[in-house]
Structures are given as C-alpha cells and as structure tokens.
Short mmCIF file of C-alpha atoms and ligand atoms in Angstrom, two decimals:
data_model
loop_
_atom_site.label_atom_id
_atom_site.label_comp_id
_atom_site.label_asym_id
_atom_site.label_seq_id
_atom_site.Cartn_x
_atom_site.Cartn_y
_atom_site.Cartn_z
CA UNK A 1 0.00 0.00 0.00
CA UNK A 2 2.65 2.16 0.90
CA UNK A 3 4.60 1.66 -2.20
CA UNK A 4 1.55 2.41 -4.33
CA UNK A 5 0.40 5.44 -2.85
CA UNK A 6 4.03 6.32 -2.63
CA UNK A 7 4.06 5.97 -6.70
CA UNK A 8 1.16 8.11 -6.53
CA UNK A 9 2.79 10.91 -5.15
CA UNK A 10 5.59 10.68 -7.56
CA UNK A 11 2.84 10.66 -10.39
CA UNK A 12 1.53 13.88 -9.10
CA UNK A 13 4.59 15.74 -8.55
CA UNK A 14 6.04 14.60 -12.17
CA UNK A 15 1.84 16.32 -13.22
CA UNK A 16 2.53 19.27 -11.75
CA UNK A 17 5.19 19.89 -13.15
CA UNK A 18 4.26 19.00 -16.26
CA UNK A 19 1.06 21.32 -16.21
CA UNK A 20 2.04 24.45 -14.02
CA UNK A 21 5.55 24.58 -14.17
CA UNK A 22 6.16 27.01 -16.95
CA UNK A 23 7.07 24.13 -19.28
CA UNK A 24 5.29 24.03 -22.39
CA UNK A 25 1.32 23.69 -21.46
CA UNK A 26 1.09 26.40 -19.29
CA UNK A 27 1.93 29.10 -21.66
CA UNK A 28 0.22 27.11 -24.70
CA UNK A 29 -2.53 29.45 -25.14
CA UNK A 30 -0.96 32.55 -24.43
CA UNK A 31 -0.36 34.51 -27.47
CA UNK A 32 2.32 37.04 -28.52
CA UNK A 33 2.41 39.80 -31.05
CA UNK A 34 5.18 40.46 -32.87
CA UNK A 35 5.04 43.28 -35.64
CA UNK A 36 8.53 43.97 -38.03
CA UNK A 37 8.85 46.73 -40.03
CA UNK A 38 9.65 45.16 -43.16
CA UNK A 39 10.73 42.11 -44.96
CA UNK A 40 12.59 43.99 -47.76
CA UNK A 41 15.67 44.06 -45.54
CA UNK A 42 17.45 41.31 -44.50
CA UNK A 43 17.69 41.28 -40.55
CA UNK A 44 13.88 41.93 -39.93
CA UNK A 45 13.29 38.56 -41.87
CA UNK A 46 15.93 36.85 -39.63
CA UNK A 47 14.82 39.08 -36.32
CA UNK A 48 10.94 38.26 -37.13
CA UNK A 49 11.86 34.08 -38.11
CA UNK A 50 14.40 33.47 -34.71
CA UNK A 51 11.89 35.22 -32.21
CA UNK A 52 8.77 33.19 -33.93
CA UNK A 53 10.52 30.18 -33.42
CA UNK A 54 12.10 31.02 -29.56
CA UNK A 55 8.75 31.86 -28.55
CA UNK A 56 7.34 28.76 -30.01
CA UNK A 57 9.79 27.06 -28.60
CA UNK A 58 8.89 28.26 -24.73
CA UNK A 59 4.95 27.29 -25.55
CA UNK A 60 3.34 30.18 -26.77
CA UNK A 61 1.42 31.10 -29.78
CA UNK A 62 3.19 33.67 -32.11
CA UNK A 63 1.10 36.07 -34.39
CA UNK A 64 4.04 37.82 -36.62
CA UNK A 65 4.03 40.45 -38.91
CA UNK A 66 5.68 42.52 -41.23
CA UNK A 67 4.26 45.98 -42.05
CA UNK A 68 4.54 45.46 -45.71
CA UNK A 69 7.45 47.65 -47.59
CA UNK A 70 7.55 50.09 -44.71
CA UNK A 71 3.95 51.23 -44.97
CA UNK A 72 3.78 52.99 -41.70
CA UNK A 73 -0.63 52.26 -41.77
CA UNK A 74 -0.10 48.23 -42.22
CA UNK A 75 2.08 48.57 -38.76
CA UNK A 76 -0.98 50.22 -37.26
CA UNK A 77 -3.48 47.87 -38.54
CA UNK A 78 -1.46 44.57 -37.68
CA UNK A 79 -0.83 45.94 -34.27
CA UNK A 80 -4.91 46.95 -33.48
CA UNK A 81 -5.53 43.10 -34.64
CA UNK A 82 -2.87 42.21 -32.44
CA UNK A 83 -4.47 44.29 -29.14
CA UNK A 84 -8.29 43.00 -30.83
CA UNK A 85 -6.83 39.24 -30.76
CA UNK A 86 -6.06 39.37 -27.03
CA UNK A 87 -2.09 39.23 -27.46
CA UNK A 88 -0.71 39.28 -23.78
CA UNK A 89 2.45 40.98 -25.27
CA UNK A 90 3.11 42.83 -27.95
CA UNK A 91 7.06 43.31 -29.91
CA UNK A 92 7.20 45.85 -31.95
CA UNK A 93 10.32 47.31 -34.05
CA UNK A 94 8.55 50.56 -35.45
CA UNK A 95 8.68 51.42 -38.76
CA UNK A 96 8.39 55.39 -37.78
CA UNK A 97 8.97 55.70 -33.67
CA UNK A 98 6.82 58.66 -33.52
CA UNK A 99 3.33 56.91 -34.95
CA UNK A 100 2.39 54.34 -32.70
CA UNK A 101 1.19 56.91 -30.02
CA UNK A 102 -2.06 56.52 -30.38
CA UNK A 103 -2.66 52.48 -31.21
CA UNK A 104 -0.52 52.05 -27.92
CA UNK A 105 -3.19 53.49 -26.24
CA UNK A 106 -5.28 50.93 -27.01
CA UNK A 107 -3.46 48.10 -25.90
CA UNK A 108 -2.50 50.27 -22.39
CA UNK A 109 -6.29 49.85 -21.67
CA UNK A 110 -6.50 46.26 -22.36
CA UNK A 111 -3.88 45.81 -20.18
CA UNK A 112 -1.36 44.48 -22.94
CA UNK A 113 2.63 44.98 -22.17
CA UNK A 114 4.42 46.59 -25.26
CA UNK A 115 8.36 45.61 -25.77
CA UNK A 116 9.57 48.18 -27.90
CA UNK A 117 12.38 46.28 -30.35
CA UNK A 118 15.74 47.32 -31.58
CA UNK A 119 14.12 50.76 -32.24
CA UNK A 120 12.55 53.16 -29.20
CA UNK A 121 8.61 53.74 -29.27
CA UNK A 122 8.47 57.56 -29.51
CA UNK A 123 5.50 59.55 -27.09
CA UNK A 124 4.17 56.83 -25.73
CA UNK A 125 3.83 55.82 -21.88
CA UNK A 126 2.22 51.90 -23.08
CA UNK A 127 5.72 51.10 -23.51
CA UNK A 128 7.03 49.12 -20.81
CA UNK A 129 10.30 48.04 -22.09
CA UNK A 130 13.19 48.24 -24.59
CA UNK A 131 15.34 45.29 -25.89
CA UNK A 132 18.36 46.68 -28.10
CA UNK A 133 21.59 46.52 -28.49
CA UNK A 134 23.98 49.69 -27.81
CA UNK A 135 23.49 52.00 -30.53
CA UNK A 136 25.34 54.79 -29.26
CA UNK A 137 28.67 52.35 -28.86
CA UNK A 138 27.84 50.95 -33.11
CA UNK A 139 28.11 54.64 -33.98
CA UNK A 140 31.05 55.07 -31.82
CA UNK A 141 32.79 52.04 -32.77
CA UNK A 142 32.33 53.17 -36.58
CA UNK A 143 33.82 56.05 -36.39
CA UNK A 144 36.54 54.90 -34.41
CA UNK A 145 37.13 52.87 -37.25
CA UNK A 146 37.72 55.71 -39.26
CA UNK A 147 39.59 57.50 -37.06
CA UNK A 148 42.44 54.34 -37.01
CA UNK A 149 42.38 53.84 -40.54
CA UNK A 150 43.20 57.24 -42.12
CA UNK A 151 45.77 57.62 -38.80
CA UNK A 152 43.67 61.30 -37.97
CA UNK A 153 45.72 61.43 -34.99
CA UNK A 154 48.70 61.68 -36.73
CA UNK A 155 50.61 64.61 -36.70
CA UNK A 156 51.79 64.87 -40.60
CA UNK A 157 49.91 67.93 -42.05
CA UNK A 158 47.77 65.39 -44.54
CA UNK A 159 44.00 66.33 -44.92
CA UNK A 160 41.30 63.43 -46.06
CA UNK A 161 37.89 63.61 -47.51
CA UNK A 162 34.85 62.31 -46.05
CA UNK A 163 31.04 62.24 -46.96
CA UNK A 164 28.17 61.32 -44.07
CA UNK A 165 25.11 59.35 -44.72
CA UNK A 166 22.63 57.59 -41.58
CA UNK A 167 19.30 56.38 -42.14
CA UNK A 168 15.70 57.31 -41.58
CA UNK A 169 14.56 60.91 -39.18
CA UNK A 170 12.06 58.90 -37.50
CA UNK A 171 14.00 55.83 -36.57
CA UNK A 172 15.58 57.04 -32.74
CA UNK A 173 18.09 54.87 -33.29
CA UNK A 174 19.63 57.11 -35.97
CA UNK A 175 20.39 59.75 -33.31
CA UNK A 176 22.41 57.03 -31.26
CA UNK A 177 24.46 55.79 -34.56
CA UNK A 178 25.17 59.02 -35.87
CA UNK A 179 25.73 61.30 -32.97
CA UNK A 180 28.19 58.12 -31.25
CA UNK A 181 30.20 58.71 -34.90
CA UNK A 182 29.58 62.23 -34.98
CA UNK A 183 31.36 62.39 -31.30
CA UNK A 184 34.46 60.78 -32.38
CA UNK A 185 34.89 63.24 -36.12
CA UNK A 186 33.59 65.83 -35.34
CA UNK A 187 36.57 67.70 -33.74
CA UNK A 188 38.87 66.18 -36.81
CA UNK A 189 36.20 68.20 -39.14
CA UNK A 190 36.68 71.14 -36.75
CA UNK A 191 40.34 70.40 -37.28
CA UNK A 192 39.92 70.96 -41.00
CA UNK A 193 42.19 67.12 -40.54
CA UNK A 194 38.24 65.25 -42.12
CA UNK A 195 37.01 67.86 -44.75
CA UNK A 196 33.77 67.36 -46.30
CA UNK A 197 33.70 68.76 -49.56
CA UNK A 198 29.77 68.82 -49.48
CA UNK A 199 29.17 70.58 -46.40
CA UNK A 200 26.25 68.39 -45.22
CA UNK A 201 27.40 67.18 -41.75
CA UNK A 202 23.79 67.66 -39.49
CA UNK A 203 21.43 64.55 -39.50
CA UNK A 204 18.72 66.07 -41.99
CA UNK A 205 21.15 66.65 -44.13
CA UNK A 206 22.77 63.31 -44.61
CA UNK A 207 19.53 61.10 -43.32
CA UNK A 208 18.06 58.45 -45.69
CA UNK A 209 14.53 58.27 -45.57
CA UNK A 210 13.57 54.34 -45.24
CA UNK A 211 17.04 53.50 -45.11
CA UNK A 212 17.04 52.66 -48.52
CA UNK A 213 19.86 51.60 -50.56
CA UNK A 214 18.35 53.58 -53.48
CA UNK A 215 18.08 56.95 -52.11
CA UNK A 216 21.57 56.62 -50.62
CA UNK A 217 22.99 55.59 -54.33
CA UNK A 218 21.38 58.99 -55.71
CA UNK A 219 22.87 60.80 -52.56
CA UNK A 220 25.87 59.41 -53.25
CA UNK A 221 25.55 59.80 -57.31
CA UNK A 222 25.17 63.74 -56.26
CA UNK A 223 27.75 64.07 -54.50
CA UNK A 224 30.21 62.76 -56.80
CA UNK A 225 28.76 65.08 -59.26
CA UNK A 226 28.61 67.86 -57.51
CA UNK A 227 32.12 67.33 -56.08
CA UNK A 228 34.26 65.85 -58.72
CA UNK A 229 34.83 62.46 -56.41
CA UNK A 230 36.44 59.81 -58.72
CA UNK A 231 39.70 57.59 -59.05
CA UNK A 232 40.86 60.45 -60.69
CA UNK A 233 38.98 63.16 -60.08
CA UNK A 234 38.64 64.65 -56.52
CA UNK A 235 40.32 61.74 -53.79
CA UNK A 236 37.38 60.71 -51.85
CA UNK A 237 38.89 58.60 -48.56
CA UNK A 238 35.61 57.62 -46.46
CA UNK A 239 32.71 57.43 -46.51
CA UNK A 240 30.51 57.16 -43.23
CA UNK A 241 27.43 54.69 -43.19
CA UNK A 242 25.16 54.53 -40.48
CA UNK A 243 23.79 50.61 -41.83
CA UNK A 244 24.60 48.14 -44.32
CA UNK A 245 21.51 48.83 -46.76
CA UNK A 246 22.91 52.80 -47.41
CA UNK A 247 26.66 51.57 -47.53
CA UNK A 248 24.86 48.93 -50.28
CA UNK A 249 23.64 51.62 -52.28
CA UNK A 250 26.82 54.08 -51.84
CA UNK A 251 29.03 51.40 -53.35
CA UNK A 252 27.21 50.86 -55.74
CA UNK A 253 27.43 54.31 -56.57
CA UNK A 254 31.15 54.32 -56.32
CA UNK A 255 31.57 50.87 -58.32
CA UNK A 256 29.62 53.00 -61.45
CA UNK A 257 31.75 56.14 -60.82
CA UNK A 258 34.84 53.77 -61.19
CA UNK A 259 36.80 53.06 -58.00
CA UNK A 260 38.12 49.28 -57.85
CA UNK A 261 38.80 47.47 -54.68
CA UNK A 262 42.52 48.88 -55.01
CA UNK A 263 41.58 52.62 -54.65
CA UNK A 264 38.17 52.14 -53.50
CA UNK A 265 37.12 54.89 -50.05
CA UNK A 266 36.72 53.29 -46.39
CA UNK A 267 32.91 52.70 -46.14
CA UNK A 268 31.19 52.01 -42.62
CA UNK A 269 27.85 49.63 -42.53
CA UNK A 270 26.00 47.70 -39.59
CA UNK A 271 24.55 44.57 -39.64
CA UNK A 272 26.55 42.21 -41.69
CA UNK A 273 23.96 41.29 -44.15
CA UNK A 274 24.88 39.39 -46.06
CA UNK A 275 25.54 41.69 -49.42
CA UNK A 276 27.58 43.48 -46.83
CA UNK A 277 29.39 40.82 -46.09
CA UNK A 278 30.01 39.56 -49.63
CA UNK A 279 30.97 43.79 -50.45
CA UNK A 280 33.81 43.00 -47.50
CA UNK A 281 35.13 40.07 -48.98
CA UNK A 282 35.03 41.91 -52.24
CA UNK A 283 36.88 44.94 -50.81
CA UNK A 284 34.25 47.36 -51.28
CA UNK A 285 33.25 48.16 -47.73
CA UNK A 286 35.66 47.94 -45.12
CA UNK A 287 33.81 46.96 -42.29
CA UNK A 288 30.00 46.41 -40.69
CA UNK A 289 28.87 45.94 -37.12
CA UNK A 290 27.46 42.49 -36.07
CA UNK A 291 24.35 42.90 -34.31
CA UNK A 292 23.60 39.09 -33.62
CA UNK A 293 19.55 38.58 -33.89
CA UNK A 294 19.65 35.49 -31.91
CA UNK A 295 21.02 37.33 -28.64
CA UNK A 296 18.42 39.76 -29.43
CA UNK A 297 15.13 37.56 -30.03
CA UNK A 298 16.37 35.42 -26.93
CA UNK A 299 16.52 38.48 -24.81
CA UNK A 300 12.70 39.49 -25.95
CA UNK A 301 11.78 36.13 -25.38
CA UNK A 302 13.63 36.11 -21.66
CA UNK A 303 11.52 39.19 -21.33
CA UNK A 304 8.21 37.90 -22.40
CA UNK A 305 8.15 35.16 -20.47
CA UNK A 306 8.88 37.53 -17.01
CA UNK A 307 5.69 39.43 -18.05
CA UNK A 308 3.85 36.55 -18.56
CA UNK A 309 4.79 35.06 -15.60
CA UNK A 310 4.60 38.18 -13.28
CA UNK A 311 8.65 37.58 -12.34
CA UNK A 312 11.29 40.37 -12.21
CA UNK A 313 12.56 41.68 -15.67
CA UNK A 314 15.89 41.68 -16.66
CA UNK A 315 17.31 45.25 -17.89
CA UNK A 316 20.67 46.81 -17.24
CA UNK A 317 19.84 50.23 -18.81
CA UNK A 318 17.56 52.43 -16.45
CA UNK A 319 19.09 55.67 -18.01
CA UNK A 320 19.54 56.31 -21.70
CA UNK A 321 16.32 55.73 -23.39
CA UNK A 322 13.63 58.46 -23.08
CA UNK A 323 11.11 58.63 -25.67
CA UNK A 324 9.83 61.64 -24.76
CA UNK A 325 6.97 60.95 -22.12
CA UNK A 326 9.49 58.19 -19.83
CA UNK A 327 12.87 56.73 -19.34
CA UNK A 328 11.76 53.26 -20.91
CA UNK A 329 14.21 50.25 -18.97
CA UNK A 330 15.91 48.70 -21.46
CA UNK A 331 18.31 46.13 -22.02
CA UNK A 332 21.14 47.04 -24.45
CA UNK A 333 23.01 43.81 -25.99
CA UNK A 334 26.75 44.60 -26.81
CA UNK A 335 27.23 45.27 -30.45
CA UNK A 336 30.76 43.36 -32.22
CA UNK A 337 33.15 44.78 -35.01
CA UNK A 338 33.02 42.67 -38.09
CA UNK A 339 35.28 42.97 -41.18
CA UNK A 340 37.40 41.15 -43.43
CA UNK A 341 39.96 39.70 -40.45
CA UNK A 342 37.19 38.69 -38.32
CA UNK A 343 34.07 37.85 -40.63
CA UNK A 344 34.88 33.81 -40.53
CA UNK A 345 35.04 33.37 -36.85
CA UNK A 346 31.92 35.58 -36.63
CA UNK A 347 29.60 34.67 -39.07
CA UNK A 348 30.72 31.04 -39.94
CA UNK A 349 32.30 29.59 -36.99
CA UNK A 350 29.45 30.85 -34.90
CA UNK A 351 26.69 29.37 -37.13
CA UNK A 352 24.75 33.07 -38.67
CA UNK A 353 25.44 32.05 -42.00
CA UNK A 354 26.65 29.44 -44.08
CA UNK A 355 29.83 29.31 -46.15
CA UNK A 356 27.01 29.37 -49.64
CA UNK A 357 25.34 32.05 -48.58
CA UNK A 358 28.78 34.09 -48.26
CA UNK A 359 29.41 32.77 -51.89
CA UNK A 360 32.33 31.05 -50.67
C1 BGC B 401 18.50 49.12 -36.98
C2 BGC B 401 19.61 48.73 -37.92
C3 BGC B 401 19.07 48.65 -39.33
C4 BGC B 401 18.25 49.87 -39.69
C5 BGC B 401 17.57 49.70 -41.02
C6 BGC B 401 17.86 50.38 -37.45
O1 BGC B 401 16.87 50.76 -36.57
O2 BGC B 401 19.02 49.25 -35.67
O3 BGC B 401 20.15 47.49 -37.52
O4 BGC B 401 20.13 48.55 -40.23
O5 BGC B 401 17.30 50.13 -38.72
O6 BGC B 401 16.67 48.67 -41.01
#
C-alpha cells in the first residue's frame, strides 16, 4: 500500500510539473504579437523568423508580422488586430517611432505589455520596455574605425575627404548611430584634418529616408557630381554609413563612378547582411557591425516570459532611453566589429550564415 500510494505521489509531482511549471502547457494558449517593419531588408526577416521560433519554442502562440514595404498604416493595422486578438504581449520594431502613439493606447487599456524592439517607441507611456543593443557604442565604434584607418591622430599635415550618410529621421536609433560617430569626427572636421567637400554634416542633411539603398545611391551619385569624387577626379577617402543597406547603395554608386577594390574609399555599414558581407570580402566596404539577432530575439523572449509570468525583468539600462513621455528600462546587448579579419570566426564559426550564402 505504501509503495503504491508512494508511486502516486511521484505521479503527481512529475503532473505538476508538467502542467504548471512554466514548461510548455502552461503558456500554450498565451499569445504574442510580434510586428517587423519590413521584410525587404534582410535582418527583420531573420529578427521576425528566430523570435517566432524562440517563442514557439517556450509554448506560446506567435502572431508575426511585417508591415509590408515600410507602410507605416499596415504597422498600425497589424498591431490593433494584435491588441483585438487578445495578445498578452506585444514586440514591436517601429517602422516610424513617432506613430504608434495613439494604437498604444489601445493596448494600455486592455492591459497588454508593449516591448519596444531594436528601435525606441516615440510619445508613448504603453511602452514598458526596450530590448536593443547599444546604438550609441555601433556609432562610436564606426567612427573609431575611421579615425584608425586614415591615422587622424597623426601629426603629418595630410588632410582626407569624407562624406556622411545615416538612415531614416524617424527611426531614434539614428540619433544614437550618428551622434556616437559624430562624437568621435567631429573635432577632426573642426580640425579641417576630415574635410567634407559637401558641407552636409547635421542629421537632416545626410539622413536616408527608409534606409534605402536607393536613395543613398542617388545621394551618393550627387555628390560625386557635384564634387568631382572619382579615381581620378577629386580623392574621396571615407565614406561614413550609419547601416549596411545605405553603404549597399553608396558602393554601388562608387563601383559605377569607377573606384576598384585597389583605390576604392573606407565605407562604414551595420549589420553584416549578407551583401555586406560579400561587399567585405570583395573589398568594397571595409567593415559592418554584427548585431547578432539570436542574442536579441532570446533576450525578448527572456523578457516575455517575465511578463507573462509576473517575475522580475531583466534590464541593465535604467538611463539612456527616453522617448519623450518616460525613461523606458531597457536592455542594451553589446554590439561586435566585423570585417574582413574577423568575418569567418563571426559569421561562420558561430553558425549566422553558411559558407554558400557568403558565396564562398
Ligand atoms: C537598426 C539597424 C538597421 C536599420 C535599417 C535600425 O533601426 O538598428 O540594424 O540597419 O534600422 O533597417
């Protein structure tokens, strides 16, 4: 008798566990929003698939979507079906930071917890926290890269030419990635050591709405015009890129206007796509910042699962990110310099990409 009732009790416990112990069952019908901006870029796609399939993975029911090519009134729409369709939690990386104001309130009276992802929710106080990874250090560590390679702290009288681009106005992130770059040139423009020719050095001027690779090709087509840049016209030595998709289209700008990977300018990117990459092997941008998705969705997914479960969660930024109405807690992931030295242990080694998709 005793042994039976004492398999009994092991029965239950091993139940339990099974059914309340955060395992899989518990959190089946729970169901997550998560809205991406696009799926014309690389990283949303991989951002959007890895935190689909971690948040499958811990039980719950995932409702992703992109917000067509950018179309700022998809994003809306998703999102209200998202807050209609009883979504516990809601991820969003905003396509414009400063239009979700009002759609937020909506899910703030449902009850529904907003994660605001990789990019800050602007003016709104529905968003309870931010997952990203430190933008002002990507900006820094890109223009620190600058810095080294043309040797600006050497003494020898030489001046070099530089042009600026970052990425959309209404993406906060922008003002992280270009002012940390903007920090470390600056006082070499003010120098006269970095000249640029075109005098567009504020963030309106040398913004890319979208962040598309088009609009920063024209830029970039204009300024060569405009300044004489060429292999043997004007000596153009840099280039600063806030992202991979503008230092796409500003190579391919410079590719047309001639330059070869023997004379070709120091361009900046973030992100490591995968054009990027192939651009670095190629030696027509020197180097990108490796944002790793999969440390980012598992972070969102960490946090999801506090919220859902009521537990403490885990931020180590209570400072840096106010969106205007609050100091949203955040947790910043550490950002990693990628280029041609590094690229294999990075992206290979570690499992991001295969050696095909590199074209190797
Ligand atoms: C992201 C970058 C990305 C850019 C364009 C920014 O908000 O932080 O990783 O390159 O948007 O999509």
């Amino acid at each position: 008798m005793k042994k039976i009732l004492a398999i009994l009790l092991v029965l239950c416990l091993i139940l339990t566990g099974v059914f309340a112990g955060g395992g899989r069952e518990s959190s089946d019908a729970i169901k997550i929003g998560v809205s991406m901006p696009t799926q014309s870029l690389q990283r949303w796609n991989q951002d959007g698939s890895n935190m689909k399939a971690k948040l499958e993975a811990a039980g719950y029911k995932v409702d992703l979507q992109y917000g067509g090519d950018n179309d700022i009134p998809t994003q809306v729409a998703q999102i209200e079906n998202m807050i209609m369709s009883n979504c516990k939690v809601i991820v969003i990386a905003a396509i414009d930071g400063y239009s979700l104001t009002e759609v937020l309130k909506q899910a703030q009276d449902k009850g529904i917890q907003v994660i605001a992802y990789d990019r800050l929710i602007m003016n709104s106080d529905a968003v309870s926290y931010y997952a990203t990874f430190d933008n002002y250090k990507v900006g820094q560590f890109q223009g620190e890269y600058i810095r080294d390679k043309l040797n600006l702290d050497k003494n020898d009288g030489k001046t070099y030419n530089i042009e600026l681009f970052t990425g959309d106005p209404a993406d906060n992130n922008v003002n992280f990635f270009f002012g940390g770059a903007m920090d470390v040139l600056t006082p070499y423009i003010k120098s006269g050591k970095l000249v640029v020719k075109s005098g567009q050095t504020t963030k309106a001027q040398c913004a890319t709405p979208g962040w598309s690779t088009e609009e920063a090709q024209k830029r970039m087509e204009n300024l060569i015009t405009a300044n004489g840049y060429g292999p043997k016209g004007t000596k153009l030595d840099a280039v600063y890129s806030s992202n991979d998709s503008c230092a796409n289209g500003i190579t391919n700008a410079l590719i047309n206007a001639g330059y070869t990977k023997d004379n070709f300018p120091i361009i900046t990117g973030q992100d490591c796509d995968i054009v990027a990459v192939k651009n670095m092997i190629a030696g027509t941008q020197a180097m990108s910042i490796f944002k790793d998705t999969r440390t980012l969705a598992a972070k969102v997914v960490e946090m999801v699962d506090a919220i859902c479960k009521g537990t403490k969660v885990d931020v180590n930024d209570t400072k840096t990110y106010n969106n205007g109405i609050k100091v949203v807690p955040s947790f910043l992931c550490e950002p990693v310099f990628g280029d041609i030295n590094n690229y294999k242990s990075l992206l290979i080694d570690s499992g991001y990409y295969t050696k095909a998709q590199l074209g190797l």
